[in-house]
GROMACS .gro file of C-alpha atoms in nm:
model
  269
    1UNK     CA    1   1.474   2.722 -10.436
    2UNK     CA    2   1.240   2.561 -10.151
    3UNK     CA    3   1.405   2.528  -9.828
    4UNK     CA    4   1.291   2.320  -9.527
    5UNK     CA    5   1.248   2.663  -9.352
    6UNK     CA    6   0.959   2.742  -9.619
    7UNK     CA    7   0.768   2.417  -9.597
    8UNK     CA    8   0.682   2.424  -9.231
    9UNK     CA    9   0.331   2.409  -9.147
   10UNK     CA   10   0.199   2.759  -9.104
   11UNK     CA   11   0.240   2.860  -8.707
   12UNK     CA   12   0.526   2.628  -8.672
   13UNK     CA   13   0.776   2.745  -8.398
   14UNK     CA   14   0.518   3.038  -8.312
   15UNK     CA   15   0.491   3.094  -7.949
   16UNK     CA   16   0.326   3.406  -7.953
   17UNK     CA   17  -0.005   3.261  -7.844
   18UNK     CA   18   0.188   3.029  -7.582
   19UNK     CA   19   0.164   2.659  -7.697
   20UNK     CA   20   0.239   2.556  -7.340
   21UNK     CA   21   0.023   2.757  -7.089
   22UNK     CA   22   0.043   2.799  -6.697
   23UNK     CA   23  -0.260   2.651  -6.559
   24UNK     CA   24  -0.193   2.680  -6.162
   25UNK     CA   25   0.057   2.627  -5.906
   26UNK     CA   26   0.125   2.439  -5.558
   27UNK     CA   27   0.225   2.670  -5.301
   28UNK     CA   28   0.367   2.485  -4.990
   29UNK     CA   29   0.545   2.649  -4.684
   30UNK     CA   30   0.671   2.412  -4.421
   31UNK     CA   31   0.882   2.494  -4.106
   32UNK     CA   32   1.106   2.203  -3.999
   33UNK     CA   33   1.117   2.126  -3.628
   34UNK     CA   34   1.401   2.291  -3.439
   35UNK     CA   35   1.702   2.041  -3.486
   36UNK     CA   36   1.595   1.880  -3.789
   37UNK     CA   37   1.669   2.147  -4.073
   38UNK     CA   38   1.915   1.968  -4.225
   39UNK     CA   39   1.751   1.646  -4.247
   40UNK     CA   40   1.435   1.812  -4.350
   41UNK     CA   41   1.605   1.984  -4.660
   42UNK     CA   42   1.776   1.671  -4.761
   43UNK     CA   43   1.448   1.454  -4.758
   44UNK     CA   44   1.271   1.739  -4.940
   45UNK     CA   45   1.514   1.794  -5.188
   46UNK     CA   46   1.644   1.437  -5.248
   47UNK     CA   47   1.313   1.264  -5.222
   48UNK     CA   48   0.981   1.465  -5.207
   49UNK     CA   49   1.039   1.752  -5.452
   50UNK     CA   50   1.030   1.471  -5.733
   51UNK     CA   51   0.847   1.187  -5.547
   52UNK     CA   52   0.566   1.417  -5.416
   53UNK     CA   53   0.546   1.649  -5.751
   54UNK     CA   54   0.773   1.646  -6.032
   55UNK     CA   55   0.753   1.313  -6.156
   56UNK     CA   56   0.362   1.373  -6.197
   57UNK     CA   57   0.227   1.411  -6.533
   58UNK     CA   58   0.141   1.778  -6.632
   59UNK     CA   59   0.406   1.903  -6.393
   60UNK     CA   60   0.590   2.197  -6.608
   61UNK     CA   61   0.862   2.270  -6.348
   62UNK     CA   62   0.925   2.327  -5.994
   63UNK     CA   63   1.150   2.542  -5.762
   64UNK     CA   64   1.253   2.578  -5.393
   65UNK     CA   65   1.317   2.877  -5.172
   66UNK     CA   66   1.397   2.978  -4.812
   67UNK     CA   67   1.321   3.267  -4.595
   68UNK     CA   68   1.630   3.279  -4.357
   69UNK     CA   69   1.605   3.486  -4.022
   70UNK     CA   70   1.668   3.814  -4.211
   71UNK     CA   71   1.408   3.758  -4.449
   72UNK     CA   72   1.148   3.679  -4.210
   73UNK     CA   73   1.223   3.996  -4.027
   74UNK     CA   74   1.100   4.189  -4.324
   75UNK     CA   75   0.762   4.006  -4.307
   76UNK     CA   76   0.447   4.172  -4.249
   77UNK     CA   77   0.188   4.228  -4.095
   78UNK     CA   78   0.299   4.113  -3.781
   79UNK     CA   79  -0.016   3.946  -3.703
   80UNK     CA   80  -0.063   3.767  -4.039
   81UNK     CA   81  -0.324   3.485  -4.046
   82UNK     CA   82  -0.109   3.300  -4.298
   83UNK     CA   83   0.172   3.219  -4.034
   84UNK     CA   84   0.113   3.197  -3.634
   85UNK     CA   85   0.415   3.356  -3.617
   86UNK     CA   86   0.635   3.567  -3.838
   87UNK     CA   87   0.961   3.342  -3.778
   88UNK     CA   88   0.734   3.048  -3.898
   89UNK     CA   89   0.729   2.935  -4.250
   90UNK     CA   90   1.117   2.887  -4.374
   91UNK     CA   91   1.070   2.672  -4.683
   92UNK     CA   92   0.884   2.734  -4.966
   93UNK     CA   93   0.830   2.504  -5.267
   94UNK     CA   94   0.638   2.580  -5.594
   95UNK     CA   95   0.532   2.374  -5.858
   96UNK     CA   96   0.393   2.518  -6.206
   97UNK     CA   97   0.095   2.270  -6.325
   98UNK     CA   98   0.008   2.269  -6.732
   99UNK     CA   99  -0.331   2.450  -6.823
  100UNK     CA  100  -0.616   2.219  -6.885
  101UNK     CA  101  -0.458   1.945  -6.667
  102UNK     CA  102  -0.492   2.132  -6.338
  103UNK     CA  103  -0.800   1.889  -6.165
  104UNK     CA  104  -0.600   1.601  -6.315
  105UNK     CA  105  -0.278   1.719  -6.143
  106UNK     CA  106  -0.458   1.765  -5.812
  107UNK     CA  107  -0.608   1.408  -5.831
  108UNK     CA  108  -0.274   1.279  -5.886
  109UNK     CA  109  -0.112   1.452  -5.606
  110UNK     CA  110  -0.364   1.351  -5.344
  111UNK     CA  111  -0.311   0.998  -5.472
  112UNK     CA  112   0.041   1.032  -5.470
  113UNK     CA  113   0.097   1.181  -5.130
  114UNK     CA  114  -0.136   0.929  -4.981
  115UNK     CA  115   0.061   0.667  -5.128
  116UNK     CA  116   0.421   0.796  -4.968
  117UNK     CA  117   0.237   0.827  -4.654
  118UNK     CA  118   0.138   0.435  -4.672
  119UNK     CA  119   0.475   0.368  -4.752
  120UNK     CA  120   0.707   0.567  -4.486
  121UNK     CA  121   0.814   0.823  -4.745
  122UNK     CA  122   0.722   1.122  -4.537
  123UNK     CA  123   0.886   1.368  -4.278
  124UNK     CA  124   0.696   1.372  -3.942
  125UNK     CA  125   0.955   1.665  -3.789
  126UNK     CA  126   0.784   1.948  -3.960
  127UNK     CA  127   0.469   2.134  -3.991
  128UNK     CA  128   0.233   2.279  -4.309
  129UNK     CA  129   0.234   2.642  -4.258
  130UNK     CA  130   0.041   2.743  -4.604
  131UNK     CA  131   0.001   2.472  -4.861
  132UNK     CA  132  -0.251   2.536  -5.094
  133UNK     CA  133  -0.356   2.472  -5.460
  134UNK     CA  134  -0.368   2.811  -5.686
  135UNK     CA  135  -0.517   2.888  -6.017
  136UNK     CA  136  -0.328   3.107  -6.245
  137UNK     CA  137  -0.490   3.460  -6.284
  138UNK     CA  138  -0.236   3.704  -6.426
  139UNK     CA  139   0.095   3.802  -6.520
  140UNK     CA  140   0.286   4.111  -6.520
  141UNK     CA  141   0.626   4.244  -6.618
  142UNK     CA  142   0.869   4.515  -6.566
  143UNK     CA  143   0.982   4.450  -6.918
  144UNK     CA  144   0.689   4.392  -7.191
  145UNK     CA  145   0.920   4.110  -7.348
  146UNK     CA  146   1.038   3.977  -6.991
  147UNK     CA  147   1.036   3.619  -6.877
  148UNK     CA  148   0.714   3.460  -6.935
  149UNK     CA  149   0.534   3.336  -6.634
  150UNK     CA  150   0.571   2.969  -6.774
  151UNK     CA  151   0.974   3.002  -6.730
  152UNK     CA  152   0.961   3.187  -6.422
  153UNK     CA  153   1.087   2.867  -6.193
  154UNK     CA  154   1.339   2.745  -6.498
  155UNK     CA  155   1.477   3.109  -6.505
  156UNK     CA  156   1.655   3.035  -6.138
  157UNK     CA  157   1.605   3.408  -6.047
  158UNK     CA  158   1.786   3.436  -5.686
  159UNK     CA  159   1.482   3.506  -5.514
  160UNK     CA  160   1.114   3.611  -5.500
  161UNK     CA  161   0.870   3.801  -5.295
  162UNK     CA  162   0.542   3.618  -5.185
  163UNK     CA  163   0.212   3.860  -5.156
  164UNK     CA  164  -0.108   3.698  -5.000
  165UNK     CA  165  -0.415   3.923  -4.971
  166UNK     CA  166  -0.774   3.898  -4.966
  167UNK     CA  167  -1.054   4.067  -5.171
  168UNK     CA  168  -1.300   4.315  -4.990
  169UNK     CA  169  -1.664   4.241  -5.006
  170UNK     CA  170  -1.834   4.372  -5.309
  171UNK     CA  171  -1.499   4.375  -5.482
  172UNK     CA  172  -1.380   4.130  -5.751
  173UNK     CA  173  -1.026   3.952  -5.857
  174UNK     CA  174  -1.073   4.139  -6.159
  175UNK     CA  175  -1.057   4.479  -5.951
  176UNK     CA  176  -0.756   4.376  -5.786
  177UNK     CA  177  -0.572   4.263  -6.117
  178UNK     CA  178  -0.686   4.624  -6.269
  179UNK     CA  179  -0.521   4.791  -5.955
  180UNK     CA  180  -0.196   4.616  -5.961
  181UNK     CA  181  -0.177   4.659  -6.343
  182UNK     CA  182  -0.237   5.051  -6.290
  183UNK     CA  183   0.136   5.039  -6.081
  184UNK     CA  184   0.463   4.955  -6.213
  185UNK     CA  185   0.547   4.616  -6.176
  186UNK     CA  186   0.831   4.602  -5.889
  187UNK     CA  187   0.993   4.267  -6.051
  188UNK     CA  188   1.091   4.111  -6.374
  189UNK     CA  189   0.781   3.898  -6.366
  190UNK     CA  190   0.496   3.869  -6.128
  191UNK     CA  191   0.235   3.573  -6.144
  192UNK     CA  192  -0.097   3.595  -5.978
  193UNK     CA  193  -0.319   3.327  -5.864
  194UNK     CA  194  -0.656   3.259  -5.693
  195UNK     CA  195  -0.709   2.976  -5.421
  196UNK     CA  196  -0.834   2.632  -5.492
  197UNK     CA  197  -0.966   2.397  -5.210
  198UNK     CA  198  -0.778   2.088  -5.148
  199UNK     CA  199  -0.963   1.766  -5.184
  200UNK     CA  200  -1.133   1.616  -4.882
  201UNK     CA  201  -0.890   1.313  -4.896
  202UNK     CA  202  -0.596   1.506  -4.890
  203UNK     CA  203  -0.340   1.412  -4.636
  204UNK     CA  204  -0.460   1.497  -4.257
  205UNK     CA  205  -0.138   1.687  -4.174
  206UNK     CA  206  -0.211   1.968  -4.439
  207UNK     CA  207  -0.428   2.229  -4.256
  208UNK     CA  208  -0.770   2.294  -4.470
  209UNK     CA  209  -0.819   2.650  -4.616
  210UNK     CA  210  -1.140   2.744  -4.782
  211UNK     CA  211  -1.071   3.110  -4.817
  212UNK     CA  212  -1.156   3.158  -5.192
  213UNK     CA  213  -1.168   3.515  -5.150
  214UNK     CA  214  -0.792   3.536  -5.141
  215UNK     CA  215  -0.492   3.577  -5.386
  216UNK     CA  216  -0.132   3.510  -5.438
  217UNK     CA  217   0.111   3.696  -5.621
  218UNK     CA  218   0.470   3.573  -5.673
  219UNK     CA  219   0.749   3.847  -5.776
  220UNK     CA  220   1.033   3.710  -5.900
  221UNK     CA  221   1.355   3.921  -5.871
  222UNK     CA  222   1.678   3.944  -6.051
  223UNK     CA  223   1.836   4.091  -5.762
  224UNK     CA  224   1.862   3.991  -5.393
  225UNK     CA  225   1.511   4.056  -5.259
  226UNK     CA  226   1.664   4.167  -4.921
  227UNK     CA  227   1.840   4.437  -5.077
  228UNK     CA  228   1.541   4.571  -5.270
  229UNK     CA  229   1.237   4.476  -5.027
  230UNK     CA  230   1.190   4.809  -4.806
  231UNK     CA  231   1.209   5.021  -5.148
  232UNK     CA  232   0.967   4.808  -5.360
  233UNK     CA  233   0.757   4.636  -5.124
  234UNK     CA  234   0.785   4.809  -4.832
  235UNK     CA  235   0.480   5.016  -4.869
  236UNK     CA  236   0.271   4.798  -5.093
  237UNK     CA  237   0.059   4.646  -4.801
  238UNK     CA  238  -0.032   5.018  -4.700
  239UNK     CA  239  -0.143   5.146  -5.046
  240UNK     CA  240  -0.345   4.843  -5.121
  241UNK     CA  241  -0.523   4.845  -4.827
  242UNK     CA  242  -0.600   5.203  -4.866
  243UNK     CA  243  -0.754   5.128  -5.199
  244UNK     CA  244  -1.065   4.971  -5.061
  245UNK     CA  245  -1.015   4.683  -5.275
  246UNK     CA  246  -0.896   4.455  -4.992
  247UNK     CA  247  -0.585   4.385  -4.751
  248UNK     CA  248  -0.276   4.238  -4.743
  249UNK     CA  249  -0.230   3.918  -4.536
  250UNK     CA  250   0.127   3.835  -4.572
  251UNK     CA  251   0.429   3.966  -4.739
  252UNK     CA  252   0.775   3.771  -4.739
  253UNK     CA  253   1.090   3.755  -4.942
  254UNK     CA  254   1.242   3.442  -5.021
  255UNK     CA  255   1.589   3.327  -5.154
  256UNK     CA  256   1.645   3.040  -5.395
  257UNK     CA  257   1.809   2.761  -5.234
  258UNK     CA  258   2.110   2.568  -5.381
  259UNK     CA  259   2.023   2.221  -5.457
  260UNK     CA  260   2.265   1.962  -5.312
  261UNK     CA  261   2.368   2.189  -5.045
  262UNK     CA  262   2.280   2.244  -4.677
  263UNK     CA  263   2.327   2.640  -4.751
  264UNK     CA  264   2.102   2.840  -4.511
  265UNK     CA  265   2.004   2.585  -4.262
  266UNK     CA  266   2.189   2.738  -4.026
  267UNK     CA  267   2.053   3.093  -4.097
  268UNK     CA  268   1.656   2.995  -4.027
  269UNK     CA  269   1.637   3.121  -3.669
   0.00000   0.00000   0.00000
């Protein structure tokens, strides 16, 4: 007997080739000014998270994370060029952008944020610490059948570890990928990216960064990152620096925020 299942088009429902692919990400790490933590948190999650990114076409998903003082005390190196001080950079927002539409999304995002500025929808009492677009490079898993990169933000992991490094002269991003692939993945899923400079008409309060020889890695964890950071990530910087492939510029754990609450706003400093 012919059933509905047997007359489906060839390949229907097949996700082995990833019909939806991650093309890139927006990484934005921000520090609210002292005394404005709650106001900033509420503005961001109730307005800007959506108006600045999520309502745009080609946004796959988004998520927010926070570095409490306990998280910041784990950061290294102490003289990181990513942050002026290890205690700066409390809130992290991430947005996944669909492959094939990365350039379109960057154009829309620039126009949208400029419109929000012009219409009084921004928040002055905060500083951008590291805000940059990144193009997707690679993903790794502790379990070969683990959470795909595309679902990492929707999986609602309790936390992550962000790693930013730079590639040594004469080496390539492929060399870096191969080195990390030669090690066990210390997280359920790791996503890796390369930076893309912002458009010149991006808002002036976002610092420009033209360092295209850098890389970003996001390690999503099923555990509290503070509980496993020392064991899994404490030596990562020294080991990579010793490889001759480059150097680590920033390593930090982050906790997932709890939308609709002010949790962690009193633990930032």
